[in-house]
Tab-separated table of C-alpha atoms and ligand atoms in Angstrom:
chain	number	residue	atom	x	y	z
A	24	MET	CA	-0.844	35.979	64.278
A	25	CYS	CA	-2.653	39.113	63.932
A	26	GLY	CA	-5.712	40.159	62.641
A	27	HIS	CA	-4.005	42.415	60.219
A	28	CYS	CA	-2.135	39.669	58.442
A	29	HIS	CA	-5.407	37.847	57.224
A	30	ILE	CA	-7.260	40.686	56.358
A	31	ARG	CA	-4.475	41.430	53.626
A	32	ILE	CA	-4.476	38.104	52.431
A	33	HIS	CA	-7.826	38.634	51.853
A	34	ILE	CA	-7.424	41.840	50.334
A	35	THR	CA	-4.846	40.382	47.645
A	36	GLN	CA	-6.729	37.153	47.175
A	37	LEU	CA	-9.959	39.415	45.528
A	38	SER	CA	-7.526	41.712	43.098
A	39	LEU	CA	-6.436	38.555	41.691
A	40	SER	CA	-9.294	37.087	40.927
A	41	LEU	CA	-10.703	40.231	39.375
A	42	ARG	CA	-7.985	40.608	37.420
A	43	ILE	CA	-8.480	37.499	35.707
A	44	PRO	CA	-10.034	38.589	32.595
A	45	LEU	CA	-13.238	36.639	31.255
A	46	SER	CA	-11.632	34.459	28.668
A	47	MET	CA	-9.003	33.133	31.027
A	48	ALA	CA	-11.548	32.119	33.502
A	49	ALA	CA	-13.280	30.032	31.034
A	50	GLU	CA	-10.367	28.237	29.649
A	51	ALA	CA	-9.141	27.594	32.958
A	52	ALA	CA	-12.455	25.832	33.364
A	53	SER	CA	-12.244	23.400	30.035
A	54	PRO	CA	-9.324	21.505	30.596
A	55	LEU	CA	-6.747	22.054	27.957
A	56	PRO	CA	-4.297	18.708	26.628
A	57	SER	CA	-0.571	20.007	27.014
A	58	ASN	CA	0.869	21.503	24.263
A	59	THR	CA	-2.227	22.881	22.890
A	60	PHE	CA	-2.033	26.837	22.052
A	61	PRO	CA	-4.130	29.515	23.650
A	62	SER	CA	-7.811	28.679	22.143
A	63	GLN	CA	-7.805	32.818	21.133
A	64	PRO	CA	-6.367	32.106	17.599
A	65	THR	CA	-6.271	35.855	16.815
A	66	LYS	CA	-3.982	36.291	19.986
A	67	ILE	CA	-0.875	33.884	18.153
A	68	THR	CA	1.977	36.643	17.231
A	69	SER	CA	4.728	34.230	15.936
A	70	ILE	CA	5.240	30.474	14.824
A	71	LYS	CA	8.508	30.633	16.306
A	72	THR	CA	7.463	31.134	19.865
A	73	LEU	CA	5.286	28.529	19.686
A	74	ALA	CA	7.987	26.057	17.737
A	75	GLU	CA	10.765	27.084	20.417
A	76	SER	CA	8.010	25.800	23.633
A	77	PRO	CA	10.076	23.064	25.516
A	78	GLY	CA	9.192	19.882	24.900
A	79	LEU	CA	6.958	20.409	21.828
A	80	THR	CA	6.279	16.802	20.337
A	81	SER	CA	3.411	17.500	18.440
A	82	ILE	CA	1.390	20.335	16.585
A	83	PRO	CA	-1.553	22.234	18.057
A	84	ALA	CA	-4.976	22.133	16.444
A	85	THR	CA	-4.739	26.071	15.058
A	86	HIS	CA	-1.768	24.732	12.822
A	87	THR	CA	-3.013	20.822	11.622
A	88	PHE	CA	-4.249	20.608	7.738
A	89	PRO	CA	-5.512	17.130	6.919
A	90	PRO	CA	-2.624	14.667	5.946
A	91	ASP	CA	-3.915	14.283	2.613
A	92	LEU	CA	-3.104	17.842	1.858
A	93	HIS	CA	0.325	17.326	0.843
A	94	GLY	CA	-0.350	15.028	-2.350
A	95	GLN	CA	1.668	12.987	-4.076
A	96	VAL	CA	5.446	15.079	-4.955
A	97	THR	CA	7.182	13.920	-7.860
A	98	SER	CA	11.174	14.212	-8.179
A	99	VAL	CA	11.877	15.372	-11.406
A	100	PRO	CA	15.115	13.951	-12.921
A	101	GLU	CA	18.359	16.178	-11.659
A	102	GLY	CA	18.896	19.008	-14.781
A	103	SER	CA	15.271	19.415	-15.710
A	104	ILE	CA	14.485	22.374	-13.997
A	105	PRO	CA	15.552	25.351	-16.697
A	106	VAL	CA	18.598	26.671	-16.082
A	107	ILE	CA	19.538	30.401	-17.328
A	108	ASP	CA	23.051	31.678	-17.344
A	109	TYR	CA	22.485	35.414	-16.929
A	110	SER	CA	25.845	36.462	-17.730
A	111	LEU	CA	25.507	35.176	-21.311
A	112	LEU	CA	22.047	37.710	-21.330
A	113	ILE	CA	24.074	40.755	-19.915
A	114	SER	CA	27.507	40.097	-21.600
A	115	GLY	CA	26.804	37.096	-24.288
A	116	THR	CA	27.468	37.385	-28.179
A	117	PRO	CA	24.796	38.267	-30.328
A	118	GLY	CA	24.376	34.063	-30.925
A	119	GLN	CA	24.594	33.885	-27.319
A	120	ARG	CA	22.442	36.088	-26.020
A	121	SER	CA	19.347	34.901	-28.736
A	122	LYS	CA	19.974	31.750	-27.404
A	123	ILE	CA	19.048	32.421	-23.910
A	124	VAL	CA	16.128	34.525	-24.879
A	125	HIS	CA	14.728	31.740	-26.694
A	126	GLU	CA	15.541	29.753	-23.507
A	127	LEU	CA	13.587	32.167	-21.005
A	128	GLY	CA	11.139	31.975	-23.704
A	129	ARG	CA	10.959	28.152	-23.083
A	130	ALA	CA	11.067	28.386	-18.930
A	131	CYS	CA	8.344	30.950	-18.757
A	132	GLN	CA	6.152	29.033	-20.863
A	133	ASP	CA	6.434	25.345	-19.778
A	134	TRP	CA	7.517	25.704	-16.397
A	135	GLY	CA	6.826	29.269	-15.255
A	136	PHE	CA	10.076	28.638	-12.899
A	137	PHE	CA	13.959	28.702	-13.739
A	138	MET	CA	17.408	29.159	-11.793
A	139	VAL	CA	19.732	31.834	-12.726
A	140	ILE	CA	23.239	31.058	-12.562
A	141	ASN	CA	25.981	33.750	-13.008
A	142	HIS	CA	23.999	36.408	-11.621
A	143	GLY	CA	26.771	38.728	-10.206
A	144	VAL	CA	25.152	39.127	-6.795
A	145	PRO	CA	27.718	38.203	-4.704
A	146	GLN	CA	28.004	35.090	-2.539
A	147	LYS	CA	28.892	36.960	0.548
A	148	LEU	CA	25.708	38.931	-0.077
A	149	LEU	CA	23.120	36.110	-0.276
A	150	SER	CA	24.438	35.241	3.186
A	151	SER	CA	24.648	38.333	4.976
A	152	ILE	CA	21.237	39.492	3.926
A	153	LEU	CA	19.962	35.468	5.244
A	154	ASP	CA	21.942	36.180	8.343
A	155	GLY	CA	20.608	39.594	8.580
A	156	CYS	CA	16.677	38.172	8.566
A	157	LYS	CA	17.474	35.418	11.137
A	158	GLY	CA	18.696	38.244	13.035
A	159	PHE	CA	15.310	40.198	13.077
A	160	PHE	CA	13.475	36.900	13.487
A	161	ASP	CA	15.807	36.455	16.341
A	162	LEU	CA	14.960	39.673	17.730
A	163	ALA	CA	12.606	39.353	21.060
A	164	GLU	CA	8.550	39.504	20.522
A	165	GLU	CA	7.710	42.778	21.735
A	166	GLU	CA	10.660	44.541	19.720
A	167	LYS	CA	9.163	42.536	16.377
A	168	GLN	CA	5.787	43.594	17.419
A	169	GLU	CA	6.953	47.211	16.884
A	170	PHE	CA	6.756	46.155	13.059
A	171	LYS	CA	3.535	44.679	12.968
A	172	GLY	CA	2.091	47.867	10.892
A	173	ASN	CA	-1.559	47.896	10.737
A	174	HIS	CA	-2.923	48.122	7.175
A	175	ILE	CA	-2.113	45.749	3.760
A	176	LEU	CA	-0.438	48.443	2.210
A	177	ASP	CA	2.110	49.528	5.035
A	178	PRO	CA	5.736	49.306	4.200
A	179	ILE	CA	6.848	47.340	7.106
A	180	ARG	CA	4.586	44.318	8.312
A	181	PHE	CA	5.806	41.905	10.760
A	182	GLY	CA	3.374	38.901	11.244
A	183	THR	CA	2.639	34.791	11.103
A	184	SER	CA	0.675	32.776	8.674
A	185	PHE	CA	-0.569	34.839	5.560
A	186	ASN	CA	-3.470	36.688	6.891
A	187	VAL	CA	-4.721	35.978	10.267
A	188	SER	CA	-7.903	38.095	10.079
A	189	VAL	CA	-9.012	35.522	7.384
A	190	GLU	CA	-7.887	32.128	8.166
A	191	LYS	CA	-8.923	29.211	10.338
A	192	VAL	CA	-6.043	26.930	10.194
A	193	PHE	CA	-2.547	28.790	10.265
A	194	TYR	CA	0.746	28.344	8.260
A	195	TRP	CA	3.789	27.406	9.797
A	196	ARG	CA	5.642	30.229	9.157
A	197	ASP	CA	6.582	33.803	10.398
A	198	PHE	CA	7.023	36.513	7.790
A	199	LEU	CA	8.817	40.165	7.262
A	200	LYS	CA	7.133	42.205	4.348
A	201	VAL	CA	9.214	45.560	3.347
A	202	SER	CA	8.553	47.752	0.708
A	203	VAL	CA	12.119	48.919	-0.774
A	204	HIS	CA	11.240	50.228	-3.873
A	205	PRO	CA	10.374	53.056	-5.175
A	206	VAL	CA	10.957	53.964	-1.795
A	207	PHE	CA	13.576	52.174	0.546
A	208	TYR	CA	12.158	51.206	3.988
A	209	SER	CA	13.443	48.663	6.327
A	210	PRO	CA	13.266	47.903	9.942
A	211	THR	CA	15.560	49.312	12.049
A	212	LYS	CA	16.586	46.392	13.814
A	213	PRO	CA	18.632	44.243	14.229
A	214	ALA	CA	21.596	46.761	13.171
A	215	GLY	CA	23.003	46.549	9.944
A	216	LEU	CA	20.290	44.907	8.526
A	217	SER	CA	18.928	47.781	6.878
A	218	GLU	CA	22.578	48.960	4.873
A	219	ILE	CA	22.500	45.001	3.786
A	220	SER	CA	18.673	45.101	2.704
A	221	LEU	CA	19.312	48.025	0.477
A	222	GLU	CA	22.466	46.527	-1.287
A	223	TYR	CA	20.625	43.167	-1.756
A	224	SER	CA	17.595	45.229	-3.043
A	225	GLN	CA	19.235	47.070	-5.964
A	226	ARG	CA	21.426	43.910	-6.712
A	227	VAL	CA	18.540	41.745	-7.051
A	228	ARG	CA	16.193	44.757	-9.152
A	229	GLU	CA	18.999	44.694	-11.665
A	230	VAL	CA	18.921	40.735	-12.391
A	231	ALA	CA	14.838	41.142	-12.717
A	232	ARG	CA	14.967	43.903	-14.904
A	233	GLY	CA	17.410	42.129	-16.725
A	234	LEU	CA	15.415	39.069	-17.006
A	235	LEU	CA	12.383	41.223	-18.081
A	236	LYS	CA	14.223	42.405	-20.503
A	237	GLY	CA	14.765	39.349	-22.244
A	238	ILE	CA	11.494	38.255	-21.503
A	239	SER	CA	9.881	41.079	-23.236
A	240	GLU	CA	11.927	39.982	-26.002
A	241	SER	CA	11.090	36.416	-26.091
A	242	LEU	CA	7.583	37.823	-26.654
A	243	GLY	CA	8.310	39.256	-29.741
A	244	LEU	CA	8.054	42.500	-27.914
A	245	GLU	CA	10.795	45.164	-27.680
A	246	GLY	CA	13.682	44.757	-24.657
A	247	SER	CA	12.318	47.693	-23.218
A	248	TYR	CA	8.681	47.353	-23.029
A	249	ILE	CA	7.558	46.023	-19.936
A	250	ASP	CA	9.854	48.400	-18.516
A	251	LYS	CA	8.630	51.266	-20.068
A	252	ALA	CA	5.041	49.714	-20.222
A	253	LEU	CA	4.657	49.082	-16.428
A	254	ASN	CA	6.478	51.928	-15.443
A	255	LEU	CA	9.449	49.820	-13.774
A	256	GLU	CA	11.716	52.919	-12.912
A	257	ARG	CA	9.067	53.447	-10.109
A	258	GLY	CA	8.259	49.457	-9.798
A	259	LYS	CA	7.410	47.795	-6.665
A	260	GLN	CA	9.825	45.734	-4.989
A	261	LEU	CA	8.613	43.933	-1.982
A	262	PHE	CA	11.123	42.207	0.243
A	263	ILE	CA	9.408	38.996	1.833
A	264	ALA	CA	11.476	37.168	4.502
A	265	ASN	CA	9.641	33.953	5.600
A	266	LEU	CA	10.824	32.069	8.745
A	267	TYR	CA	9.694	28.220	8.701
A	268	PRO	CA	10.897	26.636	12.091
A	269	THR	CA	11.782	23.376	12.583
A	270	CYS	CA	8.261	21.538	13.106
A	271	PRO	CA	7.287	18.190	15.009
A	272	GLN	CA	4.886	17.015	12.456
A	273	PRO	CA	5.867	18.383	9.096
A	274	GLU	CA	3.366	16.116	7.450
A	275	LEU	CA	0.182	17.998	9.161
A	276	ALA	CA	1.610	21.436	8.535
A	277	MET	CA	1.496	23.786	6.034
A	278	GLY	CA	4.710	26.632	5.384
A	279	MET	CA	2.445	28.446	2.287
A	280	PRO	CA	-0.414	27.075	0.609
A	281	PRO	CA	-0.483	26.784	-2.976
A	282	HIS	CA	-0.444	30.320	-4.508
A	283	SER	CA	0.556	32.768	-7.554
A	284	ASP	CA	2.892	35.548	-6.623
A	285	HIS	CA	1.249	38.843	-7.868
A	286	GLY	CA	4.185	40.357	-9.203
A	287	LEU	CA	6.172	39.748	-12.639
A	288	LEU	CA	8.898	38.174	-11.307
A	289	THR	CA	9.925	36.906	-7.872
A	290	LEU	CA	13.415	35.489	-7.343
A	291	LEU	CA	13.976	33.864	-4.614
A	292	ILE	CA	16.975	32.751	-2.144
A	293	GLN	CA	17.199	30.658	1.118
A	294	ASN	CA	19.150	29.196	3.343
A	295	GLY	CA	20.804	25.668	3.133
A	296	ILE	CA	17.142	24.271	3.648
A	297	GLY	CA	14.687	23.851	1.080
A	298	GLY	CA	10.847	23.328	0.863
A	299	LEU	CA	9.876	25.090	-1.872
A	300	GLN	CA	7.641	23.338	-4.541
A	301	ILE	CA	6.342	24.366	-7.812
A	302	GLN	CA	3.317	23.128	-9.675
A	303	HIS	CA	4.340	21.479	-13.298
A	304	LYS	CA	1.958	19.694	-15.490
A	305	GLY	CA	-0.352	19.185	-12.746
A	306	LYS	CA	1.999	17.399	-10.262
A	307	TRP	CA	4.389	19.339	-7.703
A	308	VAL	CA	8.012	19.301	-7.931
A	309	ASN	CA	10.846	19.498	-4.975
A	310	VAL	CA	12.713	22.356	-6.183
A	311	GLY	CA	15.508	21.267	-3.609
A	312	THR	CA	18.148	23.397	-2.439
A	313	HIS	CA	20.713	25.621	-4.981
A	314	PRO	CA	22.857	27.633	-2.899
A	315	ASN	CA	24.397	29.892	-5.526
A	316	SER	CA	21.418	30.661	-7.637
A	317	LEU	CA	18.392	32.905	-7.919
A	318	LEU	CA	15.047	30.651	-8.076
A	319	VAL	CA	12.877	32.596	-10.348
A	320	ASN	CA	9.143	32.372	-10.663
A	321	THR	CA	6.634	34.212	-13.047
A	322	GLY	CA	3.637	36.105	-11.576
A	323	ASP	CA	0.241	37.130	-12.037
A	324	HIS	CA	1.236	40.456	-13.602
A	325	LEU	CA	3.276	38.724	-16.346
A	326	GLU	CA	0.360	36.377	-16.983
A	327	ILE	CA	-1.895	39.211	-17.819
A	328	LEU	CA	0.576	41.376	-19.977
A	329	SER	CA	1.403	38.406	-21.839
A	330	ASN	CA	-2.058	37.089	-22.353
A	331	GLY	CA	-1.468	34.005	-21.217
A	332	ARG	CA	1.231	33.015	-22.469
A	333	TYR	CA	3.537	33.095	-19.648
A	334	LYS	CA	1.296	31.866	-16.704
A	335	SER	CA	1.859	32.140	-13.245
A	336	VAL	CA	3.479	29.315	-11.379
A	337	LEU	CA	1.444	27.709	-8.585
A	338	HIS	CA	3.759	26.841	-5.806
A	339	ARG	CA	3.737	26.095	-2.215
A	340	ALA	CA	6.176	25.489	1.315
A	341	MET	CA	6.593	22.529	2.902
A	342	VAL	CA	8.219	22.682	6.202
A	343	ASN	CA	10.415	19.853	8.066
A	344	SER	CA	11.418	18.460	11.096
A	345	LYS	CA	15.491	18.681	10.522
A	346	GLY	CA	16.390	22.437	10.626
A	347	THR	CA	14.833	26.034	10.719
A	348	ARG	CA	14.045	27.273	6.859
A	349	ILE	CA	14.060	31.082	5.776
A	350	SER	CA	14.059	32.485	2.137
A	351	ILE	CA	13.553	35.765	0.968
A	352	ALA	CA	11.536	36.086	-1.860
A	353	MET	CA	11.801	39.409	-3.515
A	354	VAL	CA	8.625	40.508	-5.564
A	355	HIS	CA	8.801	42.758	-8.553
A	356	GLY	CA	6.071	44.331	-10.009
A	357	PRO	CA	4.604	47.294	-11.748
A	358	SER	CA	4.454	50.974	-10.352
A	359	LEU	CA	1.441	51.066	-8.173
A	360	ASP	CA	-0.379	53.050	-10.323
A	361	SER	CA	0.044	51.364	-13.763
A	362	VAL	CA	-3.218	49.582	-15.100
A	363	VAL	CA	-2.273	46.011	-16.180
A	364	SER	CA	-3.934	44.878	-19.407
A	365	PRO	CA	-2.533	42.335	-21.900
A	366	ALA	CA	-0.280	44.043	-24.486
A	367	PRO	CA	-2.316	45.082	-27.356
A	368	GLU	CA	0.679	44.027	-29.836
A	369	LEU	CA	0.279	40.403	-28.566
A	370	LEU	CA	-3.090	40.529	-29.497
A	371	VAL	CA	-3.224	41.116	-32.934
A	372	SER	CA	-0.975	38.409	-35.480
A	373	SER	CA	-1.007	37.177	-39.049
A	374	LYS	CA	-3.277	34.499	-38.007
A	375	GLY	CA	-6.241	37.116	-36.672
A	376	ASP	CA	-6.862	38.997	-33.850
A	377	GLU	CA	-6.755	37.146	-30.153
A	378	PRO	CA	-9.055	38.444	-27.673
A	379	ALA	CA	-7.635	39.628	-24.540
A	380	ALA	CA	-8.234	37.086	-21.828
A	381	TYR	CA	-8.292	39.767	-18.616
A	382	ILE	CA	-9.421	42.997	-17.505
A	383	GLY	CA	-7.385	46.150	-17.220
A	384	MET	CA	-6.692	46.245	-13.314
A	385	LYS	CA	-4.281	49.043	-11.410
A	386	TYR	CA	-1.617	46.786	-9.830
A	387	LYS	CA	-2.177	48.575	-6.275
A	388	ASP	CA	-5.766	47.382	-6.339
A	389	TYR	CA	-4.952	44.115	-7.378
A	390	LEU	CA	-1.978	43.756	-4.666
A	391	GLU	CA	-4.782	44.835	-1.802
A	392	LEU	CA	-7.154	42.515	-3.224
A	393	GLN	CA	-4.662	39.602	-2.910
A	394	GLN	CA	-3.031	40.772	0.536
A	395	SER	CA	-6.510	41.224	1.964
A	396	ASN	CA	-7.937	38.003	1.498
A	397	LYS	CA	-6.692	34.274	1.893
A	398	LEU	CA	-3.785	32.802	-0.036
A	399	GLU	CA	-5.563	30.459	-2.294
A	400	GLY	CA	-4.251	29.251	-5.569
A	401	LYS	CA	-4.949	31.412	-8.379
A	402	ALA	CA	-8.129	33.543	-6.779
A	403	CYS	CA	-6.936	36.775	-7.177
A	404	LEU	CA	-5.917	36.197	-11.116
A	405	ASP	CA	-9.581	34.613	-11.432
A	406	ARG	CA	-11.249	37.846	-10.784
A	407	ALA	CA	-9.292	39.782	-13.368
A	408	ARG	CA	-9.800	36.719	-16.053
A	409	ILE	CA	-12.735	36.950	-18.673
A	410	SER	CA	-12.106	34.011	-20.675
A	411	ALA	CA	-9.835	30.871	-20.503
A	412	VAL	CA	-6.587	30.697	-21.972
B	15	OGA	C1	6.642	33.803	-1.058
B	15	OGA	C2	6.664	32.237	-1.665
B	15	OGA	C3	8.091	30.516	-0.808
B	15	OGA	C4	9.121	29.954	0.032
B	15	OGA	O1	6.928	34.343	-0.255
B	15	OGA	O2	5.612	34.209	-2.020
B	15	OGA	O3	6.170	31.553	-2.282
B	15	OGA	O4	9.923	28.918	-0.449
B	15	OGA	N1	7.883	31.607	-0.484
B	15	OGA	O5	9.438	30.276	1.130
B	16	NI	NI1	5.401	32.881	-3.453
């Protein structure tokens, strides 16, 4: 043994200890139970990585909600959620069409939620867009981080939970949010995703506009009313892919908390695994899986435009221990520069004038407000509310 060796070891030890950041040194000092996620919450970049850690049997405190949070869930009798046959709205006889318009109005009023069948979006396209999103979430962590975005309104944003900068406990969810209209964006990876996403976005947008036409009529307005008033030709369309990995303790985790969506209508599809719940008459209702349907919910801007006739529906996403769930929510809103207020035509009637229940607000400002805060029920809409309706 020579003195050289000894010195070299010393230098290595010295440089090693210098490289350990202070926060890590502190962590090492306090023993952590196994399976505990790093103590710095802002370091969490994806739930997928955590969910896939070998031998994970419990979830860390960073993702644990009180067990009573989920509350009572009601099963509604099969067939009670409204079903809308889109083909009759588009190419039915006048009689069939007016019946569907009436059903749409009822669905918006009583549920804020309905399932659309015969929508014409090919089944193959639904499965390829779901596969494409799976491909995105399966990319390496560093590759996904290239798309993390910096600002709320960045056109492409990958992230976890909803808004980690303001949350204390995180949701069991990763997301990819992409603005697909009026300007189409897409992540460049995985190969093929952008082509499929473009086609899917266009087809779904078509259906959303058709539904909004019927909804306008159901309010007693011209079919093109919403389209024109909110400039849907340049309407904001937001593609949100959600990943809810298998969770070892689903009763303690939450995929997405109760919230309403900011747009007019959201059209959602999912892989074979359910988890969406909507609030109906004060109770949580399981939506289940409906492979060929588009699941539609009303958003805050339909509530504002209709002066509260059609309320945005509260909904949430549960997680489970049986498989990884992927959903794609496509939010359709006004153009970003539209100032939305209750339709004046709805404020006058033979029964006398009805006061506007919401202030006018620019959609872009509303969107920024909703996305930069915690996701909490209808807290954002409450800021636009003048009086209870
Ligand atoms: C959403 C949403 C529900 C779901 O993305 O806004 O409500 O089931 N998703 O993923
Ligand atoms: Ni939602």
